[in-house]
Amino acid sequence: MTNTTQPTIVVATDKDHAARCTADLIHETVRENPSSVLGLATGGTPVGVYRLMVERFQAGELDFSKVTTFNLDEYVGLGPEHDQSYRYFMQQQLFDHVNVVQESTYVPNGLASNIEKHVAEYEEQILQAGGIDLQLLGIGNNGHIAFNEPGSPIDSRTRLVDLTEDTIEANSRFFESAAEVPRHAITMGIGTILEARRIVLMATGKSKAKVVQSAIEGPADPSNPASLLQGHARLTFVLDPESASELSL
Ligand code: PGA
């Protein structure tokens, strides 16, 4: 592609292939620079990616010993031992199974007593680490990226946010009931995400088709936060055929 502001769109043959393509991009980043700073995401979408990263580590193909990671978000009120906290998810899916240095894995602290101070420190820690080389993203059914819900400003930074009813409903599948889903979260902002040198947004399944189409082909508008990624110099969408099905490509 000659226009560098156009995203790269990879349509994989299926969900597993999408995970492989995404893992390959992360792999390439770490191979090129073993001290890479990775921005990581939670949710159902990246589970296959983390499985592959663990397999590649076990096969001696990937070394995380110098890697630093920053996660996008965390529920307010859930500590690292809570099985629905994103810190817990990351330990289970990736960190406990690879040689990343625990102190080099950053996830916002859902139990921070002073959230304002904590979010400012989180931004500072990203800067101190040299910025994020590759940011992995999923996309919510409403277009959210991390917990930047519709209406989030393009220049938003790491902050405390309210979750929308849509997101609470979508995430209630992981809790006993919707009433148990936290109402607030700490999330990196869209401005924070846009500073990553490379962004890889992965989506799979029919339920994401419309929001993916509008993120890529619609106007850049805060009503679909993922559309605000348009124009990033190094943006890749990794899709399966279902999530790509509404694209006019
Ligand atoms: P999912 O969530 O991967 O569980 O679909 C994506 C998101 O909400 O960002």
GROMACS .gro file of C-alpha atoms and ligand atoms in nm:
model
  258
    1MET     CA    1   0.000   0.000   0.000
    2THR     CA    2   0.136   0.340  -0.093
    3ASN     CA    3  -0.074   0.550   0.144
    4THR     CA    4   0.073   0.484   0.487
    5THR     CA    5  -0.242   0.604   0.663
    6GLN     CA    6  -0.442   0.312   0.521
    7PRO     CA    7  -0.465   0.020   0.761
    8THR     CA    8  -0.343  -0.322   0.663
    9ILE     CA    9  -0.631  -0.568   0.665
   10VAL     CA   10  -0.554  -0.936   0.705
   11VAL     CA   11  -0.849  -1.169   0.652
   12ALA     CA   12  -0.742  -1.505   0.791
   13THR     CA   13  -0.900  -1.832   0.684
   14ASP     CA   14  -1.059  -1.889   1.025
   15LYS     CA   15  -1.036  -1.795   1.391
   16ASP     CA   16  -0.731  -2.015   1.459
   17HIS     CA   17  -0.551  -1.873   1.161
   18ALA     CA   18  -0.634  -1.519   1.284
   19ALA     CA   19  -0.470  -1.610   1.617
   20ARG     CA   20  -0.164  -1.738   1.429
   21CYS     CA   21  -0.137  -1.424   1.218
   22THR     CA   22  -0.162  -1.209   1.532
   23ALA     CA   23   0.092  -1.421   1.722
   24ASP     CA   24   0.325  -1.392   1.420
   25LEU     CA   25   0.313  -1.011   1.437
   26ILE     CA   26   0.397  -1.015   1.808
   27HIS     CA   27   0.666  -1.277   1.749
   28GLU     CA   28   0.825  -1.066   1.476
   29THR     CA   29   0.827  -0.761   1.706
   30VAL     CA   30   1.000  -0.949   1.989
   31ARG     CA   31   1.245  -1.114   1.752
   32GLU     CA   32   1.344  -0.777   1.605
   33ASN     CA   33   1.377  -0.621   1.948
   34PRO     CA   34   1.401  -0.860   2.244
   35SER     CA   35   1.340  -0.562   2.480
   36SER     CA   36   1.005  -0.483   2.317
   37VAL     CA   37   0.726  -0.317   2.509
   38LEU     CA   38   0.402  -0.499   2.436
   39GLY     CA   39   0.056  -0.358   2.500
   40LEU     CA   40  -0.172  -0.649   2.584
   41ALA     CA   41  -0.547  -0.705   2.584
   42THR     CA   42  -0.787  -0.935   2.765
   43GLY     CA   43  -1.118  -1.086   2.654
   44GLY     CA   44  -1.207  -1.396   2.457
   45THR     CA   45  -1.042  -1.285   2.135
   46PRO     CA   46  -0.671  -1.301   2.231
   47VAL     CA   47  -0.689  -1.633   2.419
   48GLY     CA   48  -0.567  -1.830   2.115
   49VAL     CA   49  -0.288  -1.577   2.062
   50TYR     CA   50  -0.158  -1.623   2.416
   51ARG     CA   51  -0.178  -2.002   2.382
   52LEU     CA   52   0.046  -1.980   2.076
   53MET     CA   53   0.287  -1.747   2.254
   54VAL     CA   54   0.317  -1.998   2.539
   55GLU     CA   55   0.371  -2.283   2.291
   56ARG     CA   56   0.639  -2.088   2.109
   57PHE     CA   57   0.810  -2.004   2.437
   58GLN     CA   58   0.805  -2.372   2.536
   59ALA     CA   59   0.949  -2.464   2.197
   60GLY     CA   60   1.234  -2.220   2.259
   61GLU     CA   61   1.123  -1.988   1.979
   62LEU     CA   62   1.019  -1.688   2.186
   63ASP     CA   63   1.204  -1.527   2.475
   64PHE     CA   64   1.021  -1.284   2.702
   65SER     CA   65   1.306  -1.226   2.946
   66LYS     CA   66   1.361  -0.867   2.838
   67VAL     CA   67   1.003  -0.787   2.737
   68THR     CA   68   0.789  -0.535   2.924
   69THR     CA   69   0.410  -0.550   2.904
   70PHE     CA   70   0.133  -0.301   2.973
   71ASN     CA   71  -0.227  -0.412   2.982
   72LEU     CA   72  -0.504  -0.191   2.858
   73ASP     CA   73  -0.744  -0.201   3.147
   74GLU     CA   74  -0.872  -0.344   3.473
   75TYR     CA   75  -1.200  -0.354   3.662
   76VAL     CA   76  -1.219  -0.123   3.962
   77GLY     CA   77  -1.272  -0.321   4.280
   78LEU     CA   78  -1.121  -0.651   4.163
   79GLY     CA   79  -0.784  -0.754   4.302
   80PRO     CA   80  -0.528  -0.986   4.139
   81GLU     CA   81  -0.673  -1.292   4.315
   82HIS     CA   82  -1.023  -1.237   4.176
   83ASP     CA   83  -1.072  -1.481   3.892
   84GLN     CA   84  -1.240  -1.217   3.676
   85SER     CA   85  -0.973  -0.954   3.723
   86TYR     CA   86  -0.762  -0.887   3.420
   87ARG     CA   87  -0.442  -0.934   3.622
   88TYR     CA   88  -0.562  -1.286   3.706
   89PHE     CA   89  -0.649  -1.348   3.339
   90MET     CA   90  -0.305  -1.242   3.224
   91GLN     CA   91  -0.129  -1.458   3.482
   92GLN     CA   92  -0.337  -1.761   3.380
   93GLN     CA   93  -0.321  -1.709   3.006
   94LEU     CA   94   0.037  -1.592   2.964
   95PHE     CA   95   0.256  -1.455   3.240
   96ASP     CA   96   0.269  -1.770   3.457
   97HIS     CA   97   0.376  -1.980   3.159
   98VAL     CA   98   0.655  -1.775   3.003
   99ASN     CA   99   0.980  -1.621   3.124
  100VAL     CA  100   0.858  -1.262   3.144
  101VAL     CA  101   0.987  -1.086   3.458
  102GLN     CA  102   0.684  -1.040   3.683
  103GLU     CA  103   0.791  -0.685   3.775
  104SER     CA  104   0.793  -0.597   3.405
  105THR     CA  105   0.424  -0.682   3.365
  106TYR     CA  106   0.200  -0.384   3.426
  107VAL     CA  107  -0.177  -0.407   3.465
  108PRO     CA  108  -0.375  -0.117   3.613
  109ASN     CA  109  -0.445  -0.180   3.980
  110GLY     CA  110  -0.819  -0.217   4.035
  111LEU     CA  111  -0.767  -0.173   4.408
  112ALA     CA  112  -0.563   0.150   4.389
  113SER     CA  113  -0.665   0.377   4.676
  114ASN     CA  114  -0.586   0.692   4.481
  115ILE     CA  115  -0.696   0.623   4.125
  116GLU     CA  116  -0.606   0.967   3.996
  117LYS     CA  117  -0.247   0.925   4.112
  118HIS     CA  118  -0.233   0.567   3.989
  119VAL     CA  119  -0.343   0.651   3.634
  120ALA     CA  120  -0.089   0.933   3.609
  121GLU     CA  121   0.181   0.689   3.725
  122TYR     CA  122   0.068   0.432   3.469
  123GLU     CA  123   0.112   0.683   3.187
  124GLU     CA  124   0.453   0.774   3.328
  125GLN     CA  125   0.557   0.408   3.347
  126ILE     CA  126   0.470   0.363   2.978
  127LEU     CA  127   0.686   0.665   2.892
  128GLN     CA  128   0.971   0.544   3.114
  129ALA     CA  129   0.964   0.209   2.936
  130GLY     CA  130   1.011   0.393   2.606
  131GLY     CA  131   0.653   0.373   2.481
  132ILE     CA  132   0.461   0.076   2.346
  133ASP     CA  133   0.605  -0.100   2.041
  134LEU     CA  134   0.301  -0.311   1.960
  135GLN     CA  135  -0.045  -0.268   2.108
  136LEU     CA  136  -0.282  -0.561   2.075
  137LEU     CA  137  -0.652  -0.471   2.078
  138GLY     CA  138  -0.987  -0.644   2.067
  139ILE     CA  139  -1.306  -0.459   1.981
  140GLY     CA  140  -1.634  -0.454   2.173
  141ASN     CA  141  -1.969  -0.504   2.004
  142ASN     CA  142  -2.021  -0.129   2.047
  143GLY     CA  143  -1.680  -0.040   1.905
  144HIS     CA  144  -1.506   0.008   2.238
  145ILE     CA  145  -1.130  -0.040   2.249
  146ALA     CA  146  -1.007  -0.125   2.596
  147PHE     CA  147  -1.282   0.033   2.809
  148ASN     CA  148  -1.304   0.344   2.593
  149GLU     CA  149  -1.677   0.335   2.538
  150PRO     CA  150  -1.860   0.530   2.262
  151GLY     CA  151  -1.813   0.903   2.314
  152SER     CA  152  -1.457   0.866   2.445
  153PRO     CA  153  -1.239   1.149   2.313
  154ILE     CA  154  -0.955   1.079   2.072
  155ASP     CA  155  -0.710   1.248   2.309
  156SER     CA  156  -0.825   1.061   2.623
  157ARG     CA  157  -0.557   0.927   2.857
  158THR     CA  158  -0.548   0.650   3.117
  159ARG     CA  159  -0.840   0.720   3.350
  160LEU     CA  160  -1.135   0.598   3.553
  161VAL     CA  161  -1.442   0.524   3.339
  162ASP     CA  162  -1.800   0.401   3.378
  163LEU     CA  163  -1.888   0.088   3.182
  164THR     CA  164  -2.192   0.104   2.953
  165GLU     CA  165  -2.489  -0.128   2.999
  166ASP     CA  166  -2.389  -0.296   2.668
  167THR     CA  167  -2.047  -0.385   2.803
  168ILE     CA  168  -2.181  -0.495   3.142
  169GLU     CA  169  -2.425  -0.721   2.959
  170ALA     CA  170  -2.156  -0.860   2.723
  171ASN     CA  171  -1.920  -0.927   3.014
  172SER     CA  172  -2.184  -1.076   3.244
  173ARG     CA  173  -2.116  -1.412   3.076
  174PHE     CA  174  -1.803  -1.432   3.289
  175PHE     CA  175  -1.981  -1.353   3.618
  176GLU     CA  176  -2.266  -1.527   3.803
  177SER     CA  177  -2.497  -1.241   3.705
  178ALA     CA  178  -2.489  -0.893   3.549
  179ALA     CA  179  -2.524  -0.752   3.902
  180GLU     CA  180  -2.174  -0.880   3.984
  181VAL     CA  181  -2.002  -0.709   3.691
  182PRO     CA  182  -1.808  -0.406   3.816
  183ARG     CA  183  -1.949  -0.071   3.701
  184HIS     CA  184  -1.617   0.109   3.670
  185ALA     CA  185  -1.280   0.041   3.521
  186ILE     CA  186  -0.937   0.193   3.472
  187THR     CA  187  -0.848   0.208   3.105
  188MET     CA  188  -0.572   0.342   2.887
  189GLY     CA  189  -0.714   0.626   2.680
  190ILE     CA  190  -0.751   0.641   2.305
  191GLY     CA  191  -0.472   0.900   2.299
  192THR     CA  192  -0.253   0.658   2.496
  193ILE     CA  193  -0.329   0.374   2.254
  194LEU     CA  194  -0.263   0.591   1.948
  195GLU     CA  195   0.091   0.657   2.072
  196ALA     CA  196   0.182   0.289   2.027
  197ARG     CA  197   0.421   0.248   1.737
  198ARG     CA  198   0.218  -0.038   1.596
  199ILE     CA  199  -0.146  -0.131   1.661
  200VAL     CA  200  -0.294  -0.474   1.587
  201LEU     CA  201  -0.670  -0.504   1.629
  202MET     CA  202  -0.798  -0.860   1.619
  203ALA     CA  203  -1.165  -0.947   1.576
  204THR     CA  204  -1.346  -1.273   1.514
  205GLY     CA  205  -1.707  -1.379   1.473
  206LYS     CA  206  -2.020  -1.252   1.306
  207SER     CA  207  -2.120  -1.036   1.604
  208LYS     CA  208  -1.825  -0.805   1.529
  209ALA     CA  209  -1.892  -0.770   1.153
  210LYS     CA  210  -2.090  -0.445   1.160
  211VAL     CA  211  -1.872  -0.265   1.410
  212VAL     CA  212  -1.556  -0.373   1.225
  213GLN     CA  213  -1.704  -0.245   0.898
  214SER     CA  214  -1.786   0.094   1.047
  215ALA     CA  215  -1.448   0.117   1.223
  216ILE     CA  216  -1.268   0.066   0.891
  217GLU     CA  217  -1.503   0.212   0.632
  218GLY     CA  218  -1.711   0.460   0.830
  219PRO     CA  219  -1.611   0.808   0.939
  220ALA     CA  220  -1.370   0.848   1.228
  221ASP     CA  221  -1.619   0.930   1.500
  222PRO     CA  222  -1.626   0.885   1.878
  223SER     CA  223  -1.957   0.696   1.842
  224ASN     CA  224  -1.736   0.405   1.729
  225PRO     CA  225  -1.413   0.440   1.930
  226ALA     CA  226  -1.225   0.193   1.708
  227SER     CA  227  -1.282   0.423   1.410
  228LEU     CA  228  -1.060   0.678   1.587
  229LEU     CA  229  -0.763   0.452   1.508
  230GLN     CA  230  -0.797   0.550   1.141
  231GLY     CA  231  -0.493   0.737   1.024
  232HIS     CA  232  -0.252   0.564   1.263
  233ALA     CA  233   0.069   0.509   1.069
  234ARG     CA  234   0.096   0.136   1.144
  235LEU     CA  235  -0.245  -0.016   1.203
  236THR     CA  236  -0.331  -0.377   1.120
  237PHE     CA  237  -0.670  -0.545   1.148
  238VAL     CA  238  -0.655  -0.922   1.177
  239LEU     CA  239  -0.999  -1.062   1.102
  240ASP     CA  240  -1.163  -1.395   1.041
  241PRO     CA  241  -1.405  -1.427   0.747
  242GLU     CA  242  -1.711  -1.372   0.973
  243SER     CA  243  -1.591  -1.047   1.129
  244ALA     CA  244  -1.478  -0.928   0.781
  245SER     CA  245  -1.807  -1.021   0.616
  246GLU     CA  246  -1.955  -0.668   0.603
  247LEU     CA  247  -1.646  -0.508   0.451
  248SER     CA  248  -1.686  -0.390   0.096
  249LEU     CA  249  -1.325  -0.484   0.012
  250PGA     P1  250  -1.398  -1.017   2.344
  250PGA     O1  251  -1.398  -0.867   2.395
  250PGA     O2  252  -1.261  -1.043   2.293
  250PGA     O3  253  -1.433  -1.097   2.465
  250PGA     O4  254  -1.502  -1.024   2.235
  250PGA     C1  255  -1.341  -0.771   2.313
  250PGA     C2  256  -1.351  -0.636   2.382
  250PGA     O5  257  -1.450  -0.610   2.451
  250PGA     O6  258  -1.258  -0.556   2.362
   0.00000   0.00000   0.00000
